[in-house]
Amino acid sequence: MNKNHYAIIMAGGVGSRFWPISRTSLPKQFIDVLGTGKTLIQNTYDRFKRIIPEQNIFILTNHKYVDLVHEQLGISHTQIIGEPVMRNTAPCIAYASHKISALDPEATVVIAPSDHLIQDTERFLEDIKLALDAAASHDMLVTLGIKPSRPDTGYGYIQIANESLAMYPEFYRVSAFKEKPDMSKAKEYVASGHYLWNAGIFIWQSKTMLQELKLHASDLHQLFLRGKEFYNTSDENNFIREYYPSCENISIDYAIMEKSRNVYVLPVDFGWSDLGTWTSVYGLSQQDEAGNVLIPNADNVILYDSSNCMVNVPGHKKVVLKNMHNYIVVEANDTLLICPINSEQEVKQVVADAAKQFGEHYI
């Protein structure tokens, strides 16, 4: 393993679309959503430790989840970067970039979410290693673009140019980043062959990111530059608690990636899903002959004339469905959700209404 390779796993999100299983107190990255026996963050960590020295794997999370990360991964608290407040991805990535650059000026870093599904781990690791090698030898920002299997309105898209790297022809210059499109535009993107899904996985040298921050997000860069003498010392937390809340709430896409003219994409296909909704879990799970998905097992569920339903309830609860089609049935934390699959994007509003009706502890 290369001692200058690092991984930053982002694990600060709440995952409200997986309510009622995912709550503010226990978000989806800390849950075994697919019934595999491991939580999403455990699976992500296990993948990266195969190619990254374990002492070089850092977790970015909210301060309230620091102990939970330690409990699930068993890593040192020095490898857990806790944000005092939520400020989107640009501030936390800027913070981590300054921290790791202070630790190792020659660091090349892969940044990835903690809650994605990767079906072909071997291919994923090969692509990550290739991207790390390319980024280490070129002063550029790299992102992974998923080859789309269908038009999808749930993902942002990356438009690729015809220009590629001479030494690494697999990497193409990014022409533009596109917001989540409507279905007509998504079909147009996929048909053109020049668009990829934006997976939110990035690879670059820390010093390259610091240069980009200085150029495109100078206020953010200057804020974290003030803490240069404190990173990786006992004074780091005090500095972060004082200054982090003043960061702009902005994503890394808006702050850097869409502005930089130095972004390349590696088209990949390793069986990826961002597991953003219950429908994504349904599509990736074992279905019976009627299209039903039962998580974690079928012993406590009886189905009569029902199809294309997903049931996820505790094993000690008994469920009987009759004449139910295209429904999600989920119970957790003393809460039952029954929702048509095609209405699940409205779950965020349901959560907000439940908080008003039943109390804030329900979110």
CSV table of C-alpha atoms in Angstrom, one decimal:
chain,number,residue,atom,x,y,z
A,1,MET,CA,0.0,0.0,0.0
A,2,ASN,CA,1.1,3.5,-0.7
A,3,LYS,CA,1.7,5.5,2.5
A,4,ASN,CA,0.7,8.7,0.8
A,5,HIS,CA,-2.8,7.4,-0.1
A,6,TYR,CA,-5.6,8.5,2.1
A,7,ALA,CA,-9.4,8.0,2.2
A,8,ILE,CA,-12.0,10.4,3.6
A,9,ILE,CA,-15.4,8.8,4.1
A,10,MET,CA,-18.3,11.3,4.5
A,11,ALA,CA,-20.8,10.2,7.1
A,12,GLY,CA,-22.6,13.2,8.3
A,13,GLY,CA,-26.0,13.0,6.5
A,14,VAL,CA,-29.3,12.2,8.2
A,15,GLY,CA,-30.9,10.1,5.5
A,16,SER,CA,-34.4,11.3,6.1
A,17,ARG,CA,-35.9,9.5,3.1
A,18,PHE,CA,-35.2,6.2,4.9
A,19,TRP,CA,-37.5,7.2,7.8
A,20,PRO,CA,-38.7,5.7,10.1
A,21,ILE,CA,-35.6,3.4,10.2
A,22,SER,CA,-33.2,6.2,9.7
A,23,ARG,CA,-33.5,8.9,12.4
A,24,THR,CA,-31.4,11.9,13.4
A,25,SER,CA,-30.1,9.8,16.3
A,26,LEU,CA,-29.2,6.9,14.0
A,27,PRO,CA,-28.9,7.8,10.3
A,28,LYS,CA,-28.9,5.3,7.5
A,29,GLN,CA,-25.1,5.0,7.2
A,30,PHE,CA,-25.1,3.4,10.6
A,31,ILE,CA,-27.8,0.9,9.8
A,32,ASP,CA,-27.8,-2.5,8.0
A,33,VAL,CA,-30.3,-1.3,5.4
A,34,LEU,CA,-29.9,-4.2,3.0
A,35,GLY,CA,-29.9,-6.9,5.7
A,36,THR,CA,-26.3,-8.0,4.9
A,37,GLY,CA,-25.1,-8.2,8.5
A,38,LYS,CA,-23.0,-5.0,8.3
A,39,THR,CA,-24.0,-1.4,8.3
A,40,LEU,CA,-23.4,0.8,5.2
A,41,ILE,CA,-20.4,2.6,6.8
A,42,GLN,CA,-18.8,-0.7,7.8
A,43,ASN,CA,-19.0,-2.0,4.3
A,44,THR,CA,-17.5,1.3,2.9
A,45,TYR,CA,-14.6,1.2,5.4
A,46,ASP,CA,-14.0,-2.5,4.7
A,47,ARG,CA,-13.6,-1.7,1.0
A,48,PHE,CA,-11.2,1.1,1.4
A,49,LYS,CA,-8.9,-0.7,4.0
A,50,ARG,CA,-8.0,-3.2,1.2
A,51,ILE,CA,-6.1,-0.5,-0.7
A,52,ILE,CA,-5.6,2.3,1.8
A,53,PRO,CA,-3.5,2.0,5.0
A,54,GLU,CA,-6.0,1.9,7.9
A,55,GLN,CA,-4.3,4.7,9.8
A,56,ASN,CA,-4.9,6.8,6.7
A,57,ILE,CA,-8.7,6.4,6.6
A,58,PHE,CA,-10.6,9.3,8.1
A,59,ILE,CA,-14.3,9.7,8.7
A,60,LEU,CA,-16.0,13.0,8.3
A,61,THR,CA,-19.2,13.2,10.4
A,62,ASN,CA,-21.2,15.4,12.6
A,63,HIS,CA,-19.9,15.7,16.2
A,64,LYS,CA,-23.0,13.9,17.6
A,65,TYR,CA,-22.0,10.7,15.6
A,66,VAL,CA,-18.3,10.6,16.6
A,67,ASP,CA,-18.8,7.9,19.3
A,68,LEU,CA,-21.1,5.9,17.0
A,69,VAL,CA,-18.3,5.9,14.3
A,70,HIS,CA,-15.8,4.7,16.9
A,71,GLU,CA,-18.2,2.0,18.1
A,72,GLN,CA,-18.9,0.6,14.6
A,73,LEU,CA,-15.4,0.9,13.1
A,74,GLY,CA,-13.2,0.6,16.1
A,75,ILE,CA,-10.8,3.3,14.8
A,76,SER,CA,-8.9,5.9,16.7
A,77,HIS,CA,-10.8,9.1,17.6
A,78,THR,CA,-7.9,10.9,15.9
A,79,GLN,CA,-9.2,9.5,12.6
A,80,ILE,CA,-12.8,10.8,13.2
A,81,ILE,CA,-13.3,14.4,12.0
A,82,GLY,CA,-16.4,15.8,13.8
A,83,GLU,CA,-18.1,18.9,12.4
A,84,PRO,CA,-19.7,21.0,15.2
A,85,VAL,CA,-22.5,22.0,12.8
A,86,MET,CA,-23.7,20.8,9.4
A,87,ARG,CA,-22.4,23.0,6.6
A,88,ASN,CA,-22.7,20.8,3.5
A,89,THR,CA,-19.7,19.2,1.7
A,90,ALA,CA,-17.5,22.1,0.7
A,91,PRO,CA,-16.5,23.1,4.3
A,92,CYS,CA,-16.0,19.6,5.6
A,93,ILE,CA,-13.8,18.7,2.5
A,94,ALA,CA,-11.9,22.0,2.9
A,95,TYR,CA,-11.3,21.2,6.5
A,96,ALA,CA,-10.2,17.6,5.8
A,97,SER,CA,-7.9,18.8,3.0
A,98,HIS,CA,-6.1,21.3,5.2
A,99,LYS,CA,-5.8,18.7,8.0
A,100,ILE,CA,-4.4,16.0,5.8
A,101,SER,CA,-2.1,18.3,4.0
A,102,ALA,CA,-0.6,19.4,7.3
A,103,LEU,CA,-0.2,15.7,8.2
A,104,ASP,CA,1.3,14.7,4.8
A,105,PRO,CA,2.0,17.4,2.1
A,106,GLU,CA,2.3,14.6,-0.5
A,107,ALA,CA,-1.1,13.1,0.2
A,108,THR,CA,-3.4,11.9,-2.5
A,109,VAL,CA,-6.9,11.5,-1.3
A,110,VAL,CA,-10.1,9.7,-2.3
A,111,ILE,CA,-13.3,11.2,-0.9
A,112,ALA,CA,-16.5,9.0,-0.9
A,113,PRO,CA,-19.9,8.9,0.8
A,114,SER,CA,-20.4,6.3,3.5
A,115,ASP,CA,-23.8,5.0,2.3
A,116,HIS,CA,-23.4,3.9,-1.3
A,117,LEU,CA,-23.7,0.3,-2.6
A,118,ILE,CA,-20.9,-1.1,-4.7
A,119,GLN,CA,-21.8,-4.5,-6.2
A,120,ASP,CA,-18.4,-5.2,-7.9
A,121,THR,CA,-15.9,-4.5,-5.2
A,122,GLU,CA,-12.8,-5.7,-7.2
A,123,ARG,CA,-13.6,-3.5,-10.1
A,124,PHE,CA,-14.3,-0.5,-7.8
A,125,LEU,CA,-10.9,-0.9,-6.1
A,126,GLU,CA,-9.2,-1.2,-9.5
A,127,ASP,CA,-10.8,2.1,-10.6
A,128,ILE,CA,-9.9,3.8,-7.3
A,129,LYS,CA,-6.3,2.7,-7.6
A,130,LEU,CA,-6.1,4.0,-11.2
A,131,ALA,CA,-7.6,7.3,-10.2
A,132,LEU,CA,-5.2,7.7,-7.2
A,133,ASP,CA,-2.2,7.0,-9.5
A,134,ALA,CA,-3.5,9.5,-12.1
A,135,ALA,CA,-4.2,12.2,-9.6
A,136,ALA,CA,-0.8,11.7,-7.9
A,137,SER,CA,1.0,12.3,-11.2
A,138,HIS,CA,-1.2,15.2,-12.5
A,139,ASP,CA,-2.2,18.5,-10.9
A,140,MET,CA,-6.0,17.9,-11.4
A,141,LEU,CA,-9.3,17.0,-9.8
A,142,VAL,CA,-10.7,13.6,-10.6
A,143,THR,CA,-14.3,12.4,-10.2
A,144,LEU,CA,-15.9,9.1,-11.0
A,145,GLY,CA,-18.8,9.1,-13.5
A,146,ILE,CA,-21.1,6.1,-13.5
A,147,LYS,CA,-22.0,4.9,-17.0
A,148,PRO,CA,-25.9,5.3,-17.0
A,149,SER,CA,-27.9,2.1,-17.4
A,150,ARG,CA,-31.1,4.1,-17.9
A,151,PRO,CA,-32.5,7.7,-18.0
A,152,ASP,CA,-32.8,8.7,-14.4
A,153,THR,CA,-34.1,12.0,-12.9
A,154,GLY,CA,-32.7,11.2,-9.4
A,155,TYR,CA,-29.0,11.9,-10.3
A,156,GLY,CA,-26.9,14.8,-11.4
A,157,TYR,CA,-25.0,14.3,-14.6
A,158,ILE,CA,-21.5,14.9,-15.8
A,159,GLN,CA,-21.0,16.0,-19.4
A,160,ILE,CA,-17.7,14.8,-20.8
A,161,ALA,CA,-15.5,16.4,-23.5
A,162,ASN,CA,-13.6,14.6,-26.2
A,163,GLU,CA,-10.3,15.6,-24.7
A,164,SER,CA,-8.5,12.9,-22.6
A,165,LEU,CA,-5.2,12.7,-20.8
A,166,ALA,CA,-2.2,11.6,-22.8
A,167,MET,CA,-0.7,9.4,-20.1
A,168,TYR,CA,-4.1,8.2,-18.8
A,169,PRO,CA,-6.5,8.0,-21.8
A,170,GLU,CA,-9.3,6.6,-19.7
A,171,PHE,CA,-9.8,10.0,-18.1
A,172,TYR,CA,-11.8,12.7,-19.9
A,173,ARG,CA,-12.0,16.4,-19.3
A,174,VAL,CA,-15.3,17.4,-17.8
A,175,SER,CA,-17.2,19.8,-20.0
A,176,ALA,CA,-20.0,20.6,-17.5
A,177,PHE,CA,-21.9,19.4,-14.4
A,178,LYS,CA,-25.7,19.2,-14.9
A,179,GLU,CA,-28.4,19.3,-12.2
A,180,LYS,CA,-30.9,16.5,-11.9
A,181,PRO,CA,-32.9,16.7,-15.2
A,182,ASP,CA,-36.5,16.0,-16.1
A,183,MET,CA,-37.2,12.7,-17.8
A,184,SER,CA,-37.1,14.2,-21.3
A,185,LYS,CA,-33.6,15.7,-20.7
A,186,ALA,CA,-32.4,12.5,-19.0
A,187,LYS,CA,-33.3,10.5,-22.1
A,188,GLU,CA,-31.5,13.1,-24.2
A,189,TYR,CA,-28.4,12.8,-22.0
A,190,VAL,CA,-28.3,9.0,-22.1
A,191,ALA,CA,-28.9,8.8,-25.8
A,192,SER,CA,-26.0,11.2,-26.6
A,193,GLY,CA,-23.4,8.9,-24.9
A,194,HIS,CA,-21.6,12.0,-23.5
A,195,TYR,CA,-23.1,12.0,-20.0
A,196,LEU,CA,-22.4,10.1,-16.8
A,197,TRP,CA,-24.1,9.9,-13.5
A,198,ASN,CA,-22.4,12.0,-10.8
A,199,ALA,CA,-21.5,9.6,-8.0
A,200,GLY,CA,-20.0,12.2,-5.7
A,201,ILE,CA,-16.7,10.3,-5.4
A,202,PHE,CA,-13.5,12.5,-5.8
A,203,ILE,CA,-9.8,11.9,-6.0
A,204,TRP,CA,-7.0,14.5,-5.9
A,205,GLN,CA,-3.8,15.6,-4.2
A,206,SER,CA,-4.5,17.6,-1.1
A,207,LYS,CA,-2.2,20.4,-2.3
A,208,THR,CA,-4.2,20.5,-5.6
A,209,MET,CA,-7.5,21.0,-3.7
A,210,LEU,CA,-5.9,23.7,-1.6
A,211,GLN,CA,-4.9,25.5,-4.8
A,212,GLU,CA,-8.5,25.2,-6.1
A,213,LEU,CA,-9.9,26.4,-2.8
A,214,LYS,CA,-7.6,29.5,-2.9
A,215,LEU,CA,-8.7,30.2,-6.5
A,216,HIS,CA,-12.5,29.5,-6.3
A,217,ALA,CA,-13.5,29.7,-2.6
A,218,SER,CA,-11.0,32.0,-1.0
A,219,ASP,CA,-13.0,32.9,2.1
A,220,LEU,CA,-13.4,29.2,2.9
A,221,HIS,CA,-9.7,28.6,2.2
A,222,GLN,CA,-8.6,31.6,4.4
A,223,LEU,CA,-10.8,30.5,7.3
A,224,PHE,CA,-9.2,27.0,7.5
A,225,LEU,CA,-5.7,28.4,6.8
A,226,ARG,CA,-6.0,30.2,10.1
A,227,GLY,CA,-5.9,26.8,11.8
A,228,LYS,CA,-2.7,25.6,10.1
A,229,GLU,CA,-0.7,25.5,13.4
A,230,PHE,CA,-3.5,23.7,15.2
A,231,TYR,CA,-4.2,20.7,12.9
A,232,ASN,CA,-3.4,17.3,14.3
A,233,THR,CA,-2.8,18.8,17.7
A,234,SER,CA,-4.8,19.1,20.9
A,235,ASP,CA,-5.9,22.6,19.9
A,236,GLU,CA,-7.6,21.5,16.7
A,237,ASN,CA,-11.0,20.9,18.2
A,238,ASN,CA,-11.1,24.3,19.9
A,239,PHE,CA,-10.2,26.1,16.6
A,240,ILE,CA,-12.9,24.2,14.7
A,241,ARG,CA,-15.6,24.8,17.3
A,242,GLU,CA,-14.9,28.5,17.1
A,243,TYR,CA,-14.5,29.0,13.3
A,244,TYR,CA,-16.5,26.2,11.6
A,245,PRO,CA,-20.0,27.7,12.3
A,246,SER,CA,-19.1,30.7,10.2
A,247,CYS,CA,-18.5,28.6,7.1
A,248,GLU,CA,-20.8,29.1,4.1
A,249,ASN,CA,-23.3,26.3,3.7
A,250,ILE,CA,-22.3,25.1,0.2
A,251,SER,CA,-21.6,21.9,-1.7
A,252,ILE,CA,-18.2,21.0,-3.1
A,253,ASP,CA,-19.9,20.9,-6.6
A,254,TYR,CA,-21.0,24.5,-6.4
A,255,ALA,CA,-17.9,25.8,-4.6
A,256,ILE,CA,-15.2,24.1,-6.7
A,257,MET,CA,-16.1,21.4,-9.2
A,258,GLU,CA,-18.4,23.5,-11.4
A,259,LYS,CA,-15.9,26.4,-11.4
A,260,SER,CA,-12.7,24.6,-12.0
A,261,ARG,CA,-11.3,24.1,-15.5
A,262,ASN,CA,-9.1,21.3,-14.2
A,263,VAL,CA,-11.6,18.5,-13.6
A,264,TYR,CA,-11.3,15.0,-15.3
A,265,VAL,CA,-13.7,12.1,-15.0
A,266,LEU,CA,-13.1,8.4,-15.1
A,267,PRO,CA,-16.2,6.6,-16.6
A,268,VAL,CA,-16.8,3.5,-14.4
A,269,ASP,CA,-19.3,0.6,-14.2
A,270,PHE,CA,-19.0,-1.3,-10.9
A,271,GLY,CA,-22.7,-1.8,-10.0
A,272,TRP,CA,-23.2,1.5,-8.1
A,273,SER,CA,-26.3,2.8,-6.3
A,274,ASP,CA,-26.4,5.8,-3.9
A,275,LEU,CA,-29.2,4.0,-1.9
A,276,GLY,CA,-31.0,7.3,-1.7
A,277,THR,CA,-34.5,5.9,-1.4
A,278,TRP,CA,-36.5,2.8,-0.4
A,279,THR,CA,-37.1,2.3,-4.2
A,280,SER,CA,-33.4,2.0,-4.8
A,281,VAL,CA,-33.2,-0.7,-2.0
A,282,TYR,CA,-36.1,-2.5,-3.6
A,283,GLY,CA,-34.5,-2.6,-7.0
A,284,LEU,CA,-31.3,-4.0,-5.6
A,285,SER,CA,-32.8,-6.7,-3.3
A,286,GLN,CA,-33.8,-10.3,-4.0
A,287,GLN,CA,-37.4,-10.3,-5.3
A,288,ASP,CA,-39.8,-13.3,-5.2
A,289,GLU,CA,-41.9,-14.4,-8.2
A,290,ALA,CA,-44.4,-11.7,-7.6
A,291,GLY,CA,-41.8,-9.0,-7.3
A,292,ASN,CA,-42.0,-8.7,-3.5
A,293,VAL,CA,-39.0,-7.9,-1.3
A,294,LEU,CA,-38.9,-9.0,2.3
A,295,ILE,CA,-36.1,-7.6,4.6
A,296,PRO,CA,-34.5,-9.2,6.5
A,297,ASN,CA,-36.4,-12.4,6.0
A,298,ALA,CA,-39.7,-13.9,5.1
A,299,ASP,CA,-40.6,-15.8,8.3
A,300,ASN,CA,-42.8,-13.1,9.8
A,301,VAL,CA,-44.6,-12.0,6.6
A,302,ILE,CA,-47.6,-13.6,4.8
A,303,LEU,CA,-48.6,-12.2,1.4
A,304,TYR,CA,-51.9,-12.9,-0.4
A,305,ASP,CA,-52.4,-11.7,-3.9
A,306,SER,CA,-49.8,-8.9,-3.4
A,307,SER,CA,-47.0,-7.9,-5.8
A,308,ASN,CA,-44.1,-5.5,-6.1
A,309,CYS,CA,-44.2,-4.6,-2.4
A,310,MET,CA,-41.2,-4.1,0.0
A,311,VAL,CA,-41.7,-5.1,3.6
A,312,ASN,CA,-39.0,-4.2,6.2
A,313,VAL,CA,-40.2,-4.8,9.8
A,314,PRO,CA,-38.6,-6.3,13.0
A,315,GLY,CA,-38.5,-10.0,13.1
A,316,HIS,CA,-40.8,-10.2,16.1
A,317,LYS,CA,-43.6,-8.4,14.3
A,318,LYS,CA,-46.1,-10.3,12.1
A,319,VAL,CA,-47.3,-8.8,8.9
A,320,VAL,CA,-50.1,-10.0,6.6
A,321,LEU,CA,-50.7,-8.2,3.3
A,322,LYS,CA,-53.7,-8.9,1.0
A,323,ASN,CA,-54.3,-7.3,-2.4
A,324,MET,CA,-51.5,-4.9,-1.9
A,325,HIS,CA,-49.5,-3.8,-5.0
A,326,ASN,CA,-46.5,-1.4,-5.3
A,327,TYR,CA,-46.3,-0.5,-1.6
A,328,ILE,CA,-43.6,0.1,0.9
A,329,VAL,CA,-44.3,-1.2,4.4
A,330,VAL,CA,-41.6,-0.2,7.0
A,331,GLU,CA,-41.7,-0.3,10.8
A,332,ALA,CA,-39.0,0.9,13.2
A,333,ASN,CA,-38.7,2.9,16.3
A,334,ASP,CA,-42.4,2.4,17.3
A,335,THR,CA,-43.5,3.9,13.9
A,336,LEU,CA,-45.2,2.3,10.9
A,337,LEU,CA,-44.9,3.7,7.4
A,338,ILE,CA,-47.2,2.5,4.6
A,339,CYS,CA,-46.5,4.3,1.4
A,340,PRO,CA,-47.0,3.8,-2.4
A,341,ILE,CA,-43.6,3.2,-4.0
A,342,ASN,CA,-44.2,6.0,-6.5
A,343,SER,CA,-44.9,8.5,-3.7
A,344,GLU,CA,-41.7,7.9,-1.7
A,345,GLN,CA,-40.1,11.1,-2.7
A,346,GLU,CA,-42.7,12.8,-0.5
A,347,VAL,CA,-41.4,11.0,2.6
A,348,LYS,CA,-39.4,14.2,3.6
A,349,GLN,CA,-42.7,16.1,4.0
A,350,VAL,CA,-44.2,13.1,5.9
A,351,VAL,CA,-41.3,13.3,8.3
A,352,ALA,CA,-41.8,17.0,8.8
A,353,ASP,CA,-45.5,16.5,9.5
A,354,ALA,CA,-44.8,13.6,11.9
A,355,ALA,CA,-42.4,15.8,13.8
A,356,LYS,CA,-45.2,18.4,14.2
A,357,GLN,CA,-47.8,15.8,15.2
A,358,PHE,CA,-45.8,13.5,17.4
A,359,GLY,CA,-42.8,15.5,18.5
A,360,GLU,CA,-39.2,16.2,17.3
A,361,HIS,CA,-37.9,12.8,18.6
A,362,TYR,CA,-39.7,11.2,15.6
A,363,ILE,CA,-37.1,12.6,13.2
